[in-house]
Amino acid sequence: MIYSNASNLEWVEKSNYIKGKKIGKIIKTTTSSRNFKDFYATKFAVGTEIFSTNDKNTYTLIVEVNGKQIIYIALIEG
């Protein structure tokens, strides 16, 4: 899945997401869309931690950068 920063969306701001369990961390930063794999990123440094949210939905994640929590939502195709 591809995730997009949703922290500026009004409904996300009103949603009181809470950081859940650690899912993993970024293992590679790349600008190439070829061979893009899980835990690769285009905007985050290697080692950036990724967490689930309190809604237990795989379509919402929290990424922690410099102590700040940023909400990401999956982009659904189709």
XYZ file of N, CA, C and O in Angstrom:
312
model
N 0.835 -1.185 0.000
C 0.000 0.000 0.000
C 0.876 1.243 0.000
O 1.975 1.231 0.534
N 0.346 2.279 -0.573
C 1.007 3.580 -0.565
C 0.263 4.455 0.436
O -0.964 4.509 0.441
N 1.013 5.140 1.294
C 0.411 6.002 2.322
C 0.739 7.458 2.046
O 1.817 7.776 1.552
N -0.193 8.325 2.416
C -0.040 9.765 2.200
C -0.271 10.511 3.517
O -1.138 10.129 4.311
N 0.486 11.584 3.711
C 0.328 12.405 4.905
C -1.085 12.979 4.946
O -1.521 13.632 4.011
N -1.786 12.718 6.042
C -3.177 13.166 6.171
C -3.363 14.117 7.344
O -4.488 14.452 7.703
N -2.281 14.564 7.924
C -2.378 15.368 9.145
C -3.077 16.710 8.936
O -3.562 17.302 9.894
N -3.147 17.186 7.699
C -3.810 18.466 7.437
C -5.275 18.326 7.031
O -5.939 19.321 6.773
N -5.770 17.095 6.973
C -7.183 16.887 6.637
C -8.035 17.135 7.876
O -7.737 16.631 8.953
N -9.087 17.896 7.709
C -9.928 18.285 8.846
C -10.467 17.072 9.618
O -10.416 17.042 10.839
N -10.976 16.067 8.911
C -11.549 14.915 9.606
C -10.493 14.119 10.358
O -10.768 13.527 11.386
N -9.247 14.154 9.875
C -8.158 13.460 10.580
C -7.790 14.238 11.842
O -7.576 13.639 12.901
N -7.740 15.546 11.743
C -7.423 16.371 12.906
C -8.435 16.169 14.034
O -8.087 16.222 15.200
N -9.689 15.910 13.670
C -10.743 15.714 14.666
C -10.805 14.282 15.186
O -11.574 13.990 16.091
N -10.029 13.396 14.621
C -10.124 11.974 14.926
C -9.278 11.514 16.114
O -8.896 10.761 16.162
N -8.688 12.153 16.899
C -8.006 11.696 18.120
C -7.304 10.350 18.001
O -7.498 9.463 18.826
N -6.488 10.181 16.964
C -5.717 8.941 16.835
C -4.656 8.876 17.922
O -4.038 9.880 18.275
N -4.447 7.680 18.432
C -3.437 7.444 19.463
C -2.448 6.407 18.928
O -2.852 5.415 18.319
N -1.170 6.642 19.168
C -0.123 5.732 18.716
C -0.305 4.371 19.375
O -0.456 4.258 20.582
N -0.291 3.330 18.548
C -0.417 1.957 19.026
C 0.924 1.246 19.006
O 1.969 1.842 19.258
N 0.884 -0.033 18.643
C 2.085 -0.861 18.619
C 3.004 -0.484 17.466
O 2.548 -0.089 16.398
N 4.297 -0.630 17.700
C 5.274 -0.391 16.646
C 5.129 -1.487 15.590
O 5.118 -2.671 15.912
N 4.995 -1.070 14.334
C 4.863 -2.008 13.219
C 6.228 -2.325 12.626
O 6.502 -3.430 12.202
N 7.070 -1.327 12.582
C 8.396 -1.489 11.994
C 9.078 -0.157 11.837
O 8.678 0.830 12.451
N 10.109 -0.154 11.000
C 10.810 1.096 10.734
C 11.263 1.113 9.280
O 11.378 0.060 8.633
N 11.517 2.297 8.772
C 11.943 2.461 7.386
C 13.310 1.800 7.216
O 14.226 2.051 7.998
N 13.413 0.955 6.185
C 14.682 0.260 5.941
C 15.434 0.825 4.737
O 16.620 0.557 4.573
N 14.712 1.610 3.904
C 15.380 2.210 2.755
C 14.619 3.452 2.308
O 13.399 3.471 2.289
N 15.363 4.492 1.943
C 14.779 5.691 1.347
C 15.147 5.680 -0.126
O 16.310 5.459 -0.478
N 14.145 5.885 -0.975
C 14.373 5.824 -2.412
C 13.473 6.807 -3.146
O 12.429 7.192 -2.630
N 13.893 7.202 -4.336
C 13.048 8.041 -5.180
C 12.495 7.237 -6.347
O 11.715 7.750 -7.137
N 12.880 5.993 -6.442
C 12.435 5.133 -7.533
C 11.163 4.378 -7.160
O 11.042 3.851 -6.061
N 10.214 4.315 -8.091
C 8.997 3.547 -7.843
C 9.173 2.087 -8.257
O 8.327 1.249 -7.970
N 10.259 1.768 -8.887
C 10.544 0.390 -9.294
C 11.057 -0.391 -8.091
O 11.858 0.102 -7.310
N 10.568 -1.583 -7.946
C 10.982 -2.480 -6.861
C 10.737 -1.882 -5.474
O 11.484 -2.144 -4.537
N 9.717 -1.058 -5.354
C 9.355 -0.458 -4.066
C 8.793 -1.557 -3.174
O 7.920 -2.316 -3.594
N 9.290 -1.691 -1.957
C 8.896 -2.779 -1.061
C 8.379 -2.231 0.261
O 8.486 -1.037 0.536
N 7.835 -3.141 1.075
C 7.386 -2.760 2.419
C 8.529 -2.103 3.187
O 9.683 -2.545 3.102
N 8.177 -1.071 3.927
C 9.106 -0.323 4.772
C 10.144 0.476 3.975
O 11.170 0.863 4.501
N 9.851 0.747 2.707
C 10.611 1.704 1.909
C 9.860 3.029 2.001
O 8.652 3.047 2.213
N 10.566 4.122 1.831
C 9.929 5.439 1.898
C 10.578 6.383 0.908
O 11.722 6.188 0.505
N 9.828 7.413 0.542
C 10.383 8.457 -0.310
C 10.707 9.711 0.487
O 11.492 10.542 0.052
N 10.102 9.864 1.663
C 10.257 11.102 2.430
C 10.920 10.922 3.795
O 11.291 11.898 4.426
N 11.049 9.700 4.284
C 11.576 9.475 5.629
C 12.941 8.820 5.606
O 13.256 8.027 4.722
N 13.723 9.133 6.619
C 15.057 8.569 6.753
C 14.985 7.121 7.224
O 14.023 6.714 7.888
N 16.003 6.374 6.902
C 16.131 5.011 7.403
C 16.080 5.059 8.927
O 16.687 5.929 9.559
N 15.303 4.145 9.511
C 15.177 4.093 10.957
C 13.943 4.790 11.509
O 13.607 4.631 12.670
N 13.231 5.571 10.673
C 12.000 6.224 11.119
C 10.996 5.160 11.527
O 10.759 4.206 10.794
N 10.409 5.305 12.709
C 9.511 4.286 13.246
C 8.071 4.495 12.796
O 7.588 5.631 12.695
N 7.383 3.368 12.543
C 6.001 3.362 12.078
C 5.153 2.614 13.108
O 5.535 1.535 13.565
N 3.978 3.187 13.434
C 3.112 2.619 14.464
C 1.689 2.429 13.948
O 1.231 3.163 13.069
N 0.981 1.473 14.535
C -0.451 1.337 14.271
C -1.162 2.455 15.022
O -0.544 3.209 15.776
N -2.474 2.559 14.823
C -3.270 3.541 15.548
C -4.272 2.824 16.439
O -4.465 1.616 16.333
N -4.920 3.579 17.292
C -5.886 3.003 18.225
C -7.128 2.449 17.540
O -7.872 1.694 18.136
N -7.356 2.792 16.255
C -8.530 2.239 15.571
C -8.241 0.864 14.962
O -9.113 0.249 14.385
N -7.002 0.384 15.094
C -6.588 -0.937 14.622
C -6.875 -1.147 13.127
O -7.131 -2.243 12.673
N -6.844 -0.074 12.367
C -7.128 -0.090 10.944
C -5.806 -0.038 10.184
O -4.999 0.865 10.408
N -5.574 -0.980 9.278
C -4.316 -0.985 8.521
C -4.218 0.175 7.535
O -3.181 0.380 6.932
N -5.312 0.921 7.373
C -5.304 2.049 6.454
C -4.854 3.343 7.115
O -4.736 4.369 6.447
N -4.621 3.332 8.406
C -4.095 4.513 9.101
C -2.860 4.119 9.896
O -2.837 3.091 10.573
N -1.832 4.932 9.795
C -0.577 4.708 10.502
C -0.122 6.012 11.139
O -0.522 7.094 10.710
N 0.733 5.871 12.125
C 1.396 7.038 12.708
C 2.893 6.866 12.502
O 3.455 5.812 12.790
N 3.514 7.912 11.964
C 4.957 7.939 11.788
C 5.486 8.979 12.764
O 4.930 10.066 12.892
N 6.553 8.623 13.468
C 7.107 9.549 14.454
C 8.418 10.124 13.928
O 9.353 9.380 13.637
N 8.437 11.460 13.786
C 9.608 12.161 13.268
C 9.949 13.296 14.213
O 9.123 14.170 14.471
N 11.169 13.275 14.748
C 11.630 14.319 15.674
C 10.639 14.554 16.810
O 10.344 15.686 17.173
N 10.074 13.473 17.335
C 9.143 13.568 18.448
C 7.730 13.961 18.067
O 6.850 14.025 18.909
N 7.500 14.227 16.787
C 6.170 14.619 16.317
C 5.502 13.427 15.650
O 6.119 12.714 14.858
N 4.212 13.224 15.964
C 3.450 12.135 15.372
C 2.685 12.648 14.157
O 1.972 13.650 14.238
N 2.842 11.957 13.023
C 2.201 12.350 11.778
C 1.290 11.209 11.335
O 1.723 10.063 11.242
N 0.032 11.527 11.045
C -0.941 10.527 10.603
C -0.817 10.325 9.092
O -0.785 11.287 8.329
N -0.780 9.068 8.700
C -0.768 8.702 7.292
C -1.945 7.786 7.010
O -2.288 6.941 7.837
N -2.554 7.971 5.833
C -3.649 7.084 5.429
C -3.287 6.434 4.096
O -2.563 7.009 3.279
N -3.793 5.218 3.901
C -3.537 4.496 2.674
C -4.311 5.110 1.518
O -5.459 5.540 1.696
N -3.700 5.126 0.365
C -4.374 5.552 -0.842
C -4.968 4.304 -1.480
O -4.247 3.358 -1.801
N -6.271 4.297 -1.620
C -6.966 3.134 -2.157
C -7.149 3.316 -3.662
O -7.677 4.341 -4.102
N -6.716 2.321 -4.422
C -6.875 2.380 -5.874
C -8.130 1.632 -6.289
O -8.556 0.698 -5.632
N -8.668 2.044 -7.421
C -9.769 1.262 -7.963
C -10.998 1.987 -8.198
O -11.572 2.868 -8.155
